[in-house]
Short mmCIF file of C-alpha atoms in Angstrom, two decimals:
data_model
loop_
_atom_site.label_atom_id
_atom_site.label_comp_id
_atom_site.label_asym_id
_atom_site.label_seq_id
_atom_site.Cartn_x
_atom_site.Cartn_y
_atom_site.Cartn_z
CA UNK Y 1 -35.23 -8.54 7.99
CA UNK Y 2 -32.51 -7.04 5.78
CA UNK Y 3 -29.49 -9.11 4.79
CA UNK Y 4 -26.43 -6.90 4.99
CA UNK Y 5 -24.30 -8.55 2.32
CA UNK Y 6 -20.72 -7.42 1.90
CA UNK Y 7 -20.24 -7.91 -1.87
CA UNK Y 8 -22.25 -4.93 -2.92
CA UNK Y 9 -20.44 -2.70 -0.40
CA UNK Y 10 -17.04 -4.04 -1.43
CA UNK Y 11 -17.85 -3.48 -5.05
CA UNK Y 12 -18.56 0.20 -4.22
CA UNK Y 13 -15.08 0.44 -2.54
CA UNK Y 14 -13.43 -1.17 -5.58
CA UNK Y 15 -15.30 1.33 -7.85
CA UNK Y 16 -14.00 4.19 -5.69
CA UNK Y 17 -10.47 2.77 -6.03
CA UNK Y 18 -10.78 2.47 -9.80
CA UNK Y 19 -11.94 6.12 -10.06
CA UNK Y 20 -9.12 7.31 -7.87
CA UNK Y 21 -6.56 5.49 -9.95
CA UNK Y 22 -8.02 6.85 -13.15
CA UNK Y 23 -7.56 10.38 -11.77
CA UNK Y 24 -3.86 9.64 -10.86
CA UNK Y 25 -2.23 8.37 -14.01
CA UNK Y 26 0.92 6.42 -13.38
CA UNK Y 27 0.13 5.64 -9.75
CA UNK Y 28 0.49 1.95 -8.93
CA UNK Y 29 -0.16 1.06 -5.28
CA UNK Y 30 2.12 -1.80 -4.33
CA UNK Y 31 1.50 -4.27 -1.56
CA UNK Y 32 4.18 -6.55 -0.03
CA UNK Y 33 2.99 -9.67 1.68
CA UNK Y 34 5.24 -11.81 3.85
CA UNK Y 35 4.20 -15.38 4.59
CA UNK Y 36 6.25 -17.38 7.13
CA UNK Y 37 5.68 -21.17 7.06
CA UNK Y 38 3.21 -23.29 5.19
CA UNK Y 39 -0.10 -22.91 6.98
CA UNK Y 40 -2.77 -23.85 4.35
CA UNK Y 41 -5.31 -21.19 5.51
CA UNK Y 42 -2.60 -18.51 5.42
CA UNK Y 43 -1.54 -19.58 1.90
CA UNK Y 44 -5.11 -19.26 0.77
CA UNK Y 45 -5.46 -15.73 2.22
CA UNK Y 46 -2.18 -14.66 0.58
CA UNK Y 47 -3.34 -15.99 -2.74
CA UNK Y 48 -6.61 -14.12 -2.45
CA UNK Y 49 -4.82 -10.85 -1.76
CA UNK Y 50 -2.50 -11.47 -4.63
CA UNK Y 51 -5.38 -12.07 -6.97
CA UNK Y 52 -7.27 -8.91 -5.86
CA UNK Y 53 -4.07 -6.88 -6.41
CA UNK Y 54 -3.93 -8.16 -9.95
CA UNK Y 55 -7.59 -7.37 -10.55
CA UNK Y 56 -7.08 -3.78 -9.40
CA UNK Y 57 -3.82 -3.27 -11.26
CA UNK Y 58 -1.81 -2.99 -8.05
CA UNK Y 59 1.78 -4.05 -7.77
CA UNK Y 60 2.28 -7.03 -5.52
CA UNK Y 61 5.39 -8.62 -3.90
CA UNK Y 62 5.10 -11.94 -2.19
CA UNK Y 63 7.74 -13.16 0.15
CA UNK Y 64 7.70 -16.76 1.55
CA UNK Y 65 9.98 -17.54 4.36
CA UNK Y 66 10.39 -21.03 5.79
CA UNK Y 67 8.82 -21.92 9.12
CA UNK Y 68 12.36 -22.19 10.45
CA UNK Y 69 13.07 -18.51 9.82
CA UNK Y 70 14.24 -16.52 12.80
CA UNK Y 71 13.19 -13.09 14.04
CA UNK Y 72 16.24 -11.30 12.69
CA UNK Y 73 15.67 -12.67 9.19
CA UNK Y 74 12.00 -11.60 9.25
CA UNK Y 75 12.69 -8.20 10.72
CA UNK Y 76 15.44 -7.54 8.24
CA UNK Y 77 13.01 -8.13 5.45
CA UNK Y 78 10.41 -5.81 7.06
CA UNK Y 79 13.09 -3.10 7.43
CA UNK Y 80 14.14 -3.53 3.79
CA UNK Y 81 10.57 -3.06 2.66
CA UNK Y 82 10.22 -0.02 4.96
CA UNK Y 83 12.99 1.65 3.07
CA UNK Y 84 11.77 0.68 -0.43
CA UNK Y 85 9.86 3.71 -1.91
CA UNK Y 86 8.16 1.44 -4.47
CA UNK Y 87 6.41 -0.45 -1.65
CA UNK Y 88 3.40 1.34 -0.20
CA UNK Y 89 1.91 -1.34 2.03
CA UNK Y 90 3.46 -4.11 4.13
CA UNK Y 91 1.50 -7.05 5.50
CA UNK Y 92 2.84 -9.96 7.47
CA UNK Y 93 0.36 -12.80 7.36
CA UNK Y 94 -0.74 -14.08 10.79
CA UNK Y 95 -0.53 -16.34 12.65
CA UNK Y 96 3.22 -16.63 12.75
CA UNK Y 97 4.91 -19.92 13.55
CA UNK Y 98 5.67 -20.60 17.22
CA UNK Y 99 8.67 -18.71 18.53
CA UNK Y 100 8.19 -15.56 16.48
CA UNK Y 101 7.03 -12.42 18.28
CA UNK Y 102 4.15 -11.05 16.22
CA UNK Y 103 3.95 -7.83 18.27
CA UNK Y 104 7.59 -7.02 17.58
CA UNK Y 105 7.00 -7.54 13.88
CA UNK Y 106 4.02 -5.22 13.95
CA UNK Y 107 5.99 -2.54 15.73
CA UNK Y 108 8.83 -2.81 13.16
CA UNK Y 109 6.57 -2.01 10.22
CA UNK Y 110 6.61 1.69 9.21
CA UNK Y 111 3.26 3.02 10.50
CA UNK Y 112 2.73 4.77 7.07
CA UNK Y 113 2.92 1.32 5.40
CA UNK Y 114 0.97 -0.52 8.06
CA UNK Y 115 -2.03 -1.32 5.91
CA UNK Y 116 -3.37 -3.78 8.51
CA UNK Y 117 -3.75 -0.80 10.98
CA UNK Y 118 -2.16 -2.72 13.86
CA UNK Y 119 0.87 -0.55 14.67
CA UNK Y 120 0.59 1.17 18.06
CA UNK Y 121 0.92 4.59 16.29
CA UNK Y 122 -2.15 3.81 14.16
CA UNK Y 123 -4.07 2.41 17.07
CA UNK Y 124 -3.37 5.49 19.08
CA UNK Y 125 -4.40 7.75 16.19
CA UNK Y 126 -7.65 5.87 15.88
CA UNK Y 127 -8.41 6.16 19.58
CA UNK Y 128 -8.02 9.96 19.64
CA UNK Y 129 -9.73 10.54 16.29
CA UNK Y 130 -6.65 11.36 14.17
CA UNK Y 131 -6.34 10.15 10.56
CA UNK Y 132 -4.19 7.06 10.14
CA UNK Y 133 -4.39 3.50 8.91
CA UNK Y 134 -7.47 1.76 10.32
CA UNK Y 135 -7.87 -1.93 11.16
CA UNK Y 136 -9.45 -3.46 8.05
CA UNK Y 137 -12.26 -5.64 9.46
CA UNK Y 138 -13.91 -3.08 11.75
CA UNK Y 139 -13.24 -0.37 9.15
CA UNK Y 140 -15.12 -2.59 6.68
CA UNK Y 141 -18.04 -2.83 9.05
CA UNK Y 142 -18.16 0.92 9.35
CA UNK Y 143 -18.31 1.12 5.54
CA UNK Y 144 -21.07 -1.52 5.50
CA UNK Y 145 -23.19 0.25 8.17
CA UNK Y 146 -22.81 3.49 6.32
CA UNK Y 147 -23.74 1.94 2.99
CA UNK Y 148 -26.93 0.41 4.31
CA UNK Y 149 -27.73 3.61 6.35
CA UNK Y 150 -27.87 1.93 9.70
CA UNK Y 151 -28.29 4.68 12.26
CA UNK Y 152 -25.47 4.74 14.90
CA UNK Y 153 -25.84 8.11 16.66
CA UNK Y 154 -27.18 7.58 20.13
CA UNK Y 155 -27.56 3.82 19.60
CA UNK Y 156 -26.34 1.26 22.16
CA UNK Y 157 -23.87 -1.19 20.53
CA UNK Y 158 -22.81 -4.27 22.43
CA UNK Y 159 -19.55 -5.81 21.17
CA UNK Y 160 -18.66 -9.33 22.27
CA UNK Y 161 -14.92 -9.83 21.95
CA UNK Y 162 -12.08 -7.49 22.91
CA UNK Y 163 -9.29 -8.46 20.48
CA UNK Y 164 -6.82 -5.90 19.17
CA UNK Y 165 -7.91 -6.85 15.63
CA UNK Y 166 -11.68 -6.44 15.96
CA UNK Y 167 -13.23 -5.60 19.33
CA UNK Y 168 -11.10 -2.76 20.60
CA UNK Y 169 -10.73 -0.92 17.25
CA UNK Y 170 -14.44 -1.41 16.50
CA UNK Y 171 -15.30 0.23 19.86
CA UNK Y 172 -12.91 3.09 19.10
CA UNK Y 173 -14.44 3.77 15.70
CA UNK Y 174 -18.05 3.75 17.07
CA UNK Y 175 -17.40 6.25 19.89
CA UNK Y 176 -15.83 8.92 17.76
CA UNK Y 177 -17.53 12.29 17.43
CA UNK Y 178 -19.70 12.25 14.36
CA UNK Y 179 -20.50 8.53 14.84
CA UNK Y 180 -21.71 8.96 18.44
CA UNK Y 181 -22.64 5.40 19.39
CA UNK Y 182 -22.67 4.24 23.01
CA UNK Y 183 -20.56 1.20 23.30
CA UNK Y 184 -20.40 -1.71 25.79
CA UNK Y 185 -17.35 -3.84 25.12
CA UNK Y 186 -17.99 -7.30 26.46
CA UNK Y 187 -15.67 -10.25 26.89
CA UNK Y 188 -15.26 -13.72 28.57
CA UNK Y 189 -15.35 -12.18 32.05
CA UNK Y 190 -18.49 -10.07 31.48
CA UNK Y 191 -21.27 -10.90 33.85
CA UNK Y 192 -24.95 -10.99 32.79
CA UNK Y 193 -23.92 -10.90 29.14
CA UNK Y 194 -27.42 -11.71 27.84
CA UNK Y 195 -28.89 -8.84 29.83
CA UNK Y 196 -26.48 -6.44 28.12
CA UNK Y 197 -26.89 -7.77 24.58
CA UNK Y 198 -30.62 -8.12 24.77
CA UNK Y 199 -30.87 -4.41 25.62
CA UNK Y 200 -28.60 -3.29 22.78
CA UNK Y 201 -29.76 -1.78 19.51
CA UNK Y 202 -26.82 -3.33 17.62
CA UNK Y 203 -25.02 -6.53 18.70
CA UNK Y 204 -21.56 -7.32 17.23
CA UNK Y 205 -20.03 -10.79 17.83
CA UNK Y 206 -16.40 -11.66 17.43
CA UNK Y 207 -15.60 -14.62 19.74
CA UNK Y 208 -14.71 -17.41 17.30
CA UNK Y 209 -17.33 -19.75 18.67
CA UNK Y 210 -19.81 -21.18 16.19
CA UNK Y 211 -23.43 -20.25 16.93
CA UNK Y 212 -22.55 -18.40 20.17
CA UNK Y 213 -25.20 -15.67 19.89
CA UNK Y 214 -28.66 -17.19 20.51
CA UNK Y 215 -32.14 -15.70 19.93
CA UNK Y 216 -32.69 -14.98 23.62
CA UNK Y 217 -29.58 -12.72 23.60
CA UNK Y 218 -31.01 -10.15 21.14
CA UNK Y 219 -34.09 -7.99 21.21
CA UNK Y 220 -36.75 -7.71 18.54
CA UNK Y 221 -35.50 -5.37 15.80
CA UNK Y 222 -31.83 -5.47 16.68
CA UNK Y 223 -29.09 -5.22 14.03
CA UNK Y 224 -26.56 -8.07 14.30
CA UNK Y 225 -23.06 -8.04 12.92
CA UNK Y 226 -21.33 -11.41 12.77
CA UNK Y 227 -17.48 -11.38 12.60
CA UNK Y 228 -17.14 -15.12 13.12
CA UNK Y 229 -15.98 -17.83 10.72
CA UNK Y 230 -15.83 -21.45 11.76
CA UNK Y 231 -15.87 -24.76 9.89
CA UNK Y 232 -18.29 -27.33 11.11
CA UNK Y 233 -18.65 -30.87 9.79
CA UNK Y 234 -21.35 -31.37 7.16
CA UNK Y 235 -21.57 -34.57 5.25
CA UNK Y 236 -23.95 -32.98 2.68
CA UNK Y 237 -21.24 -30.67 1.46
CA UNK Y 238 -18.57 -31.72 -1.05
CA UNK Y 239 -15.76 -30.50 1.18
CA UNK Y 240 -17.31 -32.25 4.19
CA UNK Y 241 -17.88 -28.99 6.11
CA UNK Y 242 -19.70 -25.71 6.00
CA UNK Y 243 -18.76 -22.17 7.08
CA UNK Y 244 -20.78 -20.57 9.82
CA UNK Y 245 -20.45 -17.51 12.03
CA UNK Y 246 -20.68 -16.68 15.72
CA UNK Y 247 -24.40 -16.17 15.42
CA UNK Y 248 -27.02 -18.97 15.41
CA UNK Y 249 -28.34 -17.44 12.19
CA UNK Y 250 -31.50 -19.44 11.70
CA UNK Y 251 -32.89 -18.58 15.16
CA UNK Y 252 -31.53 -15.06 15.50
CA UNK Y 253 -32.32 -13.67 12.04
CA UNK Y 254 -36.13 -13.67 12.42
CA UNK Y 255 -35.81 -11.27 15.37
CA UNK Y 256 -33.40 -8.86 13.57
CA UNK Y 257 -34.18 -5.75 11.52
CA UNK Y 258 -30.83 -6.40 9.76
CA UNK Y 259 -28.10 -9.04 9.97
CA UNK Y 260 -24.90 -9.99 8.19
CA UNK Y 261 -24.58 -13.48 6.67
CA UNK Y 262 -21.60 -15.86 6.94
CA UNK Y 263 -20.10 -16.32 4.55
CA UNK Y 264 -20.67 -13.21 2.40
CA UNK Y 265 -20.92 -10.55 5.06
CA UNK Y 266 -18.08 -8.99 7.08
CA UNK Y 267 -15.28 -11.16 5.58
CA UNK Y 268 -15.84 -9.75 2.14
CA UNK Y 269 -15.17 -6.23 3.48
CA UNK Y 270 -11.79 -7.03 5.08
CA UNK Y 271 -9.87 -7.41 1.84
CA UNK Y 272 -11.67 -4.49 0.33
CA UNK Y 273 -10.46 -2.18 3.06
CA UNK Y 274 -6.92 -3.70 2.84
CA UNK Y 275 -6.95 -2.55 -0.78
CA UNK Y 276 -8.37 0.84 0.26
CA UNK Y 277 -5.60 1.30 2.81
CA UNK Y 278 -2.95 0.40 0.28
CA UNK Y 279 -4.24 2.99 -2.10
CA UNK Y 280 -4.33 5.54 0.76
CA UNK Y 281 -0.68 4.75 1.54
CA UNK Y 282 0.29 5.23 -2.07
CA UNK Y 283 -1.44 8.54 -2.28
CA UNK Y 284 0.39 9.74 0.84
CA UNK Y 285 3.83 9.06 -0.63
#
Protein backbone atom coordinates (compact mmCIF):
# COMPACT_ATOMS: atom_id res chain seq x y z
CA UNK A 1 0.00 0.00 0.00
CA UNK A 2 1.38 3.39 -1.04
CA UNK A 3 0.61 6.47 0.98
CA UNK A 4 -0.09 9.36 -1.38
CA UNK A 5 1.09 12.27 0.76
CA UNK A 6 0.47 15.79 -0.49
CA UNK A 7 3.54 17.59 0.90
CA UNK A 8 6.01 16.15 -1.59
CA UNK A 9 3.69 17.01 -4.48
CA UNK A 10 2.96 20.49 -3.13
CA UNK A 11 6.70 21.11 -2.76
CA UNK A 12 7.14 20.25 -6.44
CA UNK A 13 4.44 22.82 -7.32
CA UNK A 14 6.16 25.47 -5.19
CA UNK A 15 9.49 24.65 -6.86
CA UNK A 16 7.85 25.19 -10.25
CA UNK A 17 6.49 28.53 -9.01
CA UNK A 18 9.95 29.63 -7.80
CA UNK A 19 11.51 28.69 -11.14
CA UNK A 20 8.84 30.59 -13.08
CA UNK A 21 9.26 33.69 -10.93
CA UNK A 22 13.04 33.51 -11.37
CA UNK A 23 12.57 33.59 -15.14
CA UNK A 24 10.22 36.60 -14.91
CA UNK A 25 12.13 39.29 -12.98
CA UNK A 26 9.88 41.95 -11.49
CA UNK A 27 6.74 39.82 -11.59
CA UNK A 28 4.93 39.71 -8.25
CA UNK A 29 1.67 37.78 -8.27
CA UNK A 30 -0.75 39.45 -5.87
CA UNK A 31 -3.68 37.78 -4.13
CA UNK A 32 -6.53 39.71 -2.51
CA UNK A 33 -8.48 37.79 0.14
CA UNK A 34 -11.80 39.02 1.52
CA UNK A 35 -12.99 37.70 4.88
CA UNK A 36 -16.49 38.59 6.07
CA UNK A 37 -17.22 38.02 9.75
CA UNK A 38 -15.18 36.33 12.48
CA UNK A 39 -15.50 32.60 11.84
CA UNK A 40 -12.43 31.06 13.57
CA UNK A 41 -11.85 28.39 10.91
CA UNK A 42 -12.05 30.99 8.13
CA UNK A 43 -9.60 33.22 9.99
CA UNK A 44 -7.17 30.31 10.20
CA UNK A 45 -7.51 29.59 6.47
CA UNK A 46 -6.91 33.25 5.59
CA UNK A 47 -3.83 33.36 7.82
CA UNK A 48 -2.45 30.23 6.13
CA UNK A 49 -2.89 31.77 2.68
CA UNK A 50 -1.29 35.02 3.86
CA UNK A 51 1.71 33.12 5.22
CA UNK A 52 2.16 31.11 2.01
CA UNK A 53 2.06 34.31 -0.07
CA UNK A 54 4.87 35.73 2.06
CA UNK A 55 6.92 32.54 1.68
CA UNK A 56 6.63 32.69 -2.11
CA UNK A 57 7.24 36.43 -2.38
CA UNK A 58 3.69 37.13 -3.56
CA UNK A 59 1.86 40.33 -2.81
CA UNK A 60 -1.11 39.91 -0.50
CA UNK A 61 -4.03 42.16 0.35
CA UNK A 62 -6.32 41.11 3.19
CA UNK A 63 -9.75 42.70 3.63
CA UNK A 64 -11.81 41.99 6.73
CA UNK A 65 -15.44 43.09 6.62
CA UNK A 66 -17.75 42.82 9.64
CA UNK A 67 -20.41 40.12 9.74
CA UNK A 68 -22.96 42.92 9.40
CA UNK A 69 -21.62 43.94 5.98
CA UNK A 70 -24.27 44.00 3.26
CA UNK A 71 -24.12 42.66 -0.28
CA UNK A 72 -23.54 46.05 -1.86
CA UNK A 73 -20.52 46.73 0.36
CA UNK A 74 -19.05 43.33 -0.46
CA UNK A 75 -19.76 43.54 -4.18
CA UNK A 76 -18.35 47.07 -4.34
CA UNK A 77 -15.08 45.79 -2.89
CA UNK A 78 -14.97 42.92 -5.39
CA UNK A 79 -15.58 45.32 -8.29
CA UNK A 80 -12.83 47.62 -7.00
CA UNK A 81 -10.38 44.71 -6.96
CA UNK A 82 -11.53 43.62 -10.42
CA UNK A 83 -10.43 47.00 -11.72
CA UNK A 84 -7.07 47.08 -9.91
CA UNK A 85 -4.31 45.97 -12.32
CA UNK A 86 -1.99 45.25 -9.38
CA UNK A 87 -4.35 42.52 -8.14
CA UNK A 88 -4.11 39.23 -10.04
CA UNK A 89 -6.26 36.94 -7.91
CA UNK A 90 -9.38 37.49 -5.82
CA UNK A 91 -10.67 35.07 -3.22
CA UNK A 92 -13.72 35.54 -1.03
CA UNK A 93 -13.42 33.20 1.94
CA UNK A 94 -16.41 30.92 2.43
CA UNK A 95 -18.73 30.32 4.12
CA UNK A 96 -20.23 33.79 4.10
CA UNK A 97 -22.47 34.96 6.95
CA UNK A 98 -26.20 34.29 6.63
CA UNK A 99 -27.97 36.70 4.32
CA UNK A 100 -25.13 37.07 1.82
CA UNK A 101 -25.49 35.48 -1.62
CA UNK A 102 -22.29 33.53 -2.24
CA UNK A 103 -23.18 32.69 -5.84
CA UNK A 104 -23.72 36.36 -6.69
CA UNK A 105 -20.32 37.17 -5.21
CA UNK A 106 -18.67 34.43 -7.28
CA UNK A 107 -20.32 35.71 -10.46
CA UNK A 108 -19.12 39.26 -9.73
CA UNK A 109 -15.43 38.27 -9.61
CA UNK A 110 -13.58 38.80 -12.91
CA UNK A 111 -13.19 35.25 -14.32
CA UNK A 112 -9.53 36.01 -15.08
CA UNK A 113 -8.95 36.75 -11.38
CA UNK A 114 -11.11 33.89 -10.11
CA UNK A 115 -8.28 31.85 -8.60
CA UNK A 116 -10.77 29.54 -6.85
CA UNK A 117 -12.08 28.45 -10.25
CA UNK A 118 -15.73 28.80 -9.21
CA UNK A 119 -16.99 31.38 -11.74
CA UNK A 120 -19.48 29.94 -14.28
CA UNK A 121 -17.16 30.99 -17.12
CA UNK A 122 -14.32 28.92 -15.69
CA UNK A 123 -16.61 26.02 -14.85
CA UNK A 124 -17.86 26.04 -18.44
CA UNK A 125 -14.34 26.16 -19.84
CA UNK A 126 -13.37 23.21 -17.67
CA UNK A 127 -16.31 21.15 -18.85
CA UNK A 128 -15.56 21.62 -22.56
CA UNK A 129 -11.80 21.30 -22.16
CA UNK A 130 -10.75 24.93 -22.60
CA UNK A 131 -7.97 26.52 -20.60
CA UNK A 132 -9.15 28.54 -17.61
CA UNK A 133 -8.92 28.72 -13.85
CA UNK A 134 -9.51 25.28 -12.34
CA UNK A 135 -11.05 24.53 -8.95
CA UNK A 136 -8.08 24.15 -6.59
CA UNK A 137 -8.92 20.97 -4.68
CA UNK A 138 -9.70 18.67 -7.62
CA UNK A 139 -6.88 20.31 -9.60
CA UNK A 140 -4.57 19.40 -6.73
CA UNK A 141 -5.74 15.79 -6.89
CA UNK A 142 -4.96 15.67 -10.61
CA UNK A 143 -1.44 16.90 -9.82
CA UNK A 144 -1.12 14.31 -7.07
CA UNK A 145 -2.26 11.42 -9.28
CA UNK A 146 0.11 12.52 -12.03
CA UNK A 147 3.03 12.87 -9.62
CA UNK A 148 2.56 9.35 -8.27
CA UNK A 149 1.90 8.00 -11.78
CA UNK A 150 -1.50 6.55 -10.96
CA UNK A 151 -3.00 5.30 -14.26
CA UNK A 152 -6.29 6.95 -15.21
CA UNK A 153 -6.92 6.10 -18.87
CA UNK A 154 -9.69 3.53 -19.12
CA UNK A 155 -10.03 3.26 -15.35
CA UNK A 156 -13.40 3.39 -13.58
CA UNK A 157 -13.49 6.21 -11.02
CA UNK A 158 -16.36 6.41 -8.54
CA UNK A 159 -16.77 9.86 -6.96
CA UNK A 160 -19.00 10.14 -3.89
CA UNK A 161 -20.20 13.74 -3.61
CA UNK A 162 -21.50 16.12 -6.26
CA UNK A 163 -20.56 19.54 -4.88
CA UNK A 164 -19.62 22.41 -7.20
CA UNK A 165 -16.30 22.68 -5.36
CA UNK A 166 -15.12 19.06 -5.55
CA UNK A 167 -17.35 16.38 -7.07
CA UNK A 168 -18.52 18.02 -10.30
CA UNK A 169 -15.21 19.64 -11.31
CA UNK A 170 -13.35 16.45 -10.36
CA UNK A 171 -15.57 14.48 -12.74
CA UNK A 172 -15.06 17.07 -15.48
CA UNK A 173 -11.27 16.86 -15.17
CA UNK A 174 -11.21 13.08 -15.24
CA UNK A 175 -13.32 12.65 -18.39
CA UNK A 176 -11.29 15.02 -20.58
CA UNK A 177 -9.51 13.64 -23.64
CA UNK A 178 -5.98 12.76 -22.66
CA UNK A 179 -7.09 11.72 -19.17
CA UNK A 180 -9.75 9.31 -20.39
CA UNK A 181 -11.17 7.95 -17.15
CA UNK A 182 -14.71 6.61 -16.95
CA UNK A 183 -16.54 8.35 -14.14
CA UNK A 184 -19.56 7.48 -12.01
CA UNK A 185 -20.65 10.50 -9.98
CA UNK A 186 -22.51 9.29 -6.90
CA UNK A 187 -24.48 11.23 -4.30
CA UNK A 188 -27.00 10.91 -1.47
CA UNK A 189 -29.72 9.58 -3.80
CA UNK A 190 -27.51 6.96 -5.47
CA UNK A 191 -28.89 3.45 -5.12
CA UNK A 192 -26.62 0.44 -4.54
CA UNK A 193 -23.68 2.70 -3.74
CA UNK A 194 -21.47 -0.09 -2.38
CA UNK A 195 -21.93 -2.10 -5.58
CA UNK A 196 -20.68 0.87 -7.61
CA UNK A 197 -17.71 1.73 -5.41
CA UNK A 198 -16.61 -1.88 -4.91
CA UNK A 199 -16.35 -2.25 -8.68
CA UNK A 200 -14.30 0.92 -9.18
CA UNK A 201 -10.56 1.09 -9.73
CA UNK A 202 -10.38 4.46 -7.98
CA UNK A 203 -12.77 5.72 -5.28
CA UNK A 204 -12.92 9.40 -4.34
CA UNK A 205 -14.90 10.48 -1.28
CA UNK A 206 -16.11 14.01 -0.56
CA UNK A 207 -19.19 13.78 1.65
CA UNK A 208 -18.05 15.43 4.89
CA UNK A 209 -18.91 12.39 7.03
CA UNK A 210 -16.14 10.94 9.16
CA UNK A 211 -15.31 7.33 8.31
CA UNK A 212 -18.05 7.06 5.67
CA UNK A 213 -16.16 4.74 3.30
CA UNK A 214 -15.81 1.27 4.81
CA UNK A 215 -13.66 -1.70 3.77
CA UNK A 216 -16.59 -3.54 2.16
CA UNK A 217 -17.10 -0.58 -0.20
CA UNK A 218 -13.76 -0.98 -2.02
CA UNK A 219 -12.15 -3.80 -3.93
CA UNK A 220 -8.70 -5.22 -3.36
CA UNK A 221 -6.05 -3.04 -4.99
CA UNK A 222 -8.21 0.06 -5.35
CA UNK A 223 -6.84 3.60 -5.15
CA UNK A 224 -8.71 5.74 -2.60
CA UNK A 225 -8.68 9.54 -2.49
CA UNK A 226 -10.07 11.12 0.68
CA UNK A 227 -11.29 14.74 0.43
CA UNK A 228 -12.86 14.74 3.90
CA UNK A 229 -11.77 16.60 6.99
CA UNK A 230 -13.66 16.27 10.27
CA UNK A 231 -12.87 16.82 13.92
CA UNK A 232 -13.78 14.01 16.29
CA UNK A 233 -13.34 14.07 20.08
CA UNK A 234 -10.12 12.48 21.33
CA UNK A 235 -9.16 12.90 24.99
CA UNK A 236 -5.62 11.69 24.25
CA UNK A 237 -4.92 14.76 22.12
CA UNK A 238 -3.85 18.11 23.56
CA UNK A 239 -6.60 19.94 21.67
CA UNK A 240 -9.20 17.36 22.69
CA UNK A 241 -9.87 16.21 19.12
CA UNK A 242 -8.23 14.65 16.09
CA UNK A 243 -8.63 15.21 12.38
CA UNK A 244 -10.01 12.37 10.26
CA UNK A 245 -11.29 12.00 6.73
CA UNK A 246 -14.30 10.48 5.01
CA UNK A 247 -12.52 7.12 4.83
CA UNK A 248 -12.35 4.63 7.72
CA UNK A 249 -8.60 4.60 7.13
CA UNK A 250 -7.47 1.74 9.38
CA UNK A 251 -9.86 -0.76 7.82
CA UNK A 252 -9.75 0.50 4.21
CA UNK A 253 -6.01 1.09 3.78
CA UNK A 254 -4.97 -2.61 3.94
CA UNK A 255 -7.13 -3.32 0.86
CA UNK A 256 -5.71 -0.42 -1.18
CA UNK A 257 -2.84 -0.22 -3.61
CA UNK A 258 -2.65 3.51 -2.76
CA UNK A 259 -4.51 5.91 -0.46
CA UNK A 260 -4.31 9.54 0.68
CA UNK A 261 -3.96 10.23 4.42
CA UNK A 262 -5.92 12.79 6.43
CA UNK A 263 -4.36 15.10 7.37
CA UNK A 264 -1.45 15.45 4.96
CA UNK A 265 -3.08 14.34 1.74
CA UNK A 266 -5.50 16.29 -0.45
CA UNK A 267 -5.75 19.33 1.83
CA UNK A 268 -2.08 20.19 1.37
CA UNK A 269 -2.63 20.41 -2.38
CA UNK A 270 -5.49 22.90 -2.25
CA UNK A 271 -3.39 25.89 -1.19
CA UNK A 272 -0.58 24.85 -3.55
CA UNK A 273 -2.94 25.05 -6.51
CA UNK A 274 -4.36 28.36 -5.26
CA UNK A 275 -0.84 29.76 -5.44
CA UNK A 276 -0.37 28.14 -8.85
CA UNK A 277 -3.56 29.73 -10.15
CA UNK A 278 -2.49 33.13 -8.81
CA UNK A 279 0.78 32.87 -10.69
CA UNK A 280 -1.09 31.83 -13.83
CA UNK A 281 -3.36 34.87 -13.52
CA UNK A 282 -0.33 37.15 -13.09
CA UNK A 283 1.38 35.71 -16.16
CA UNK A 284 -1.78 36.30 -18.22
CA UNK A 285 -1.90 40.02 -17.41
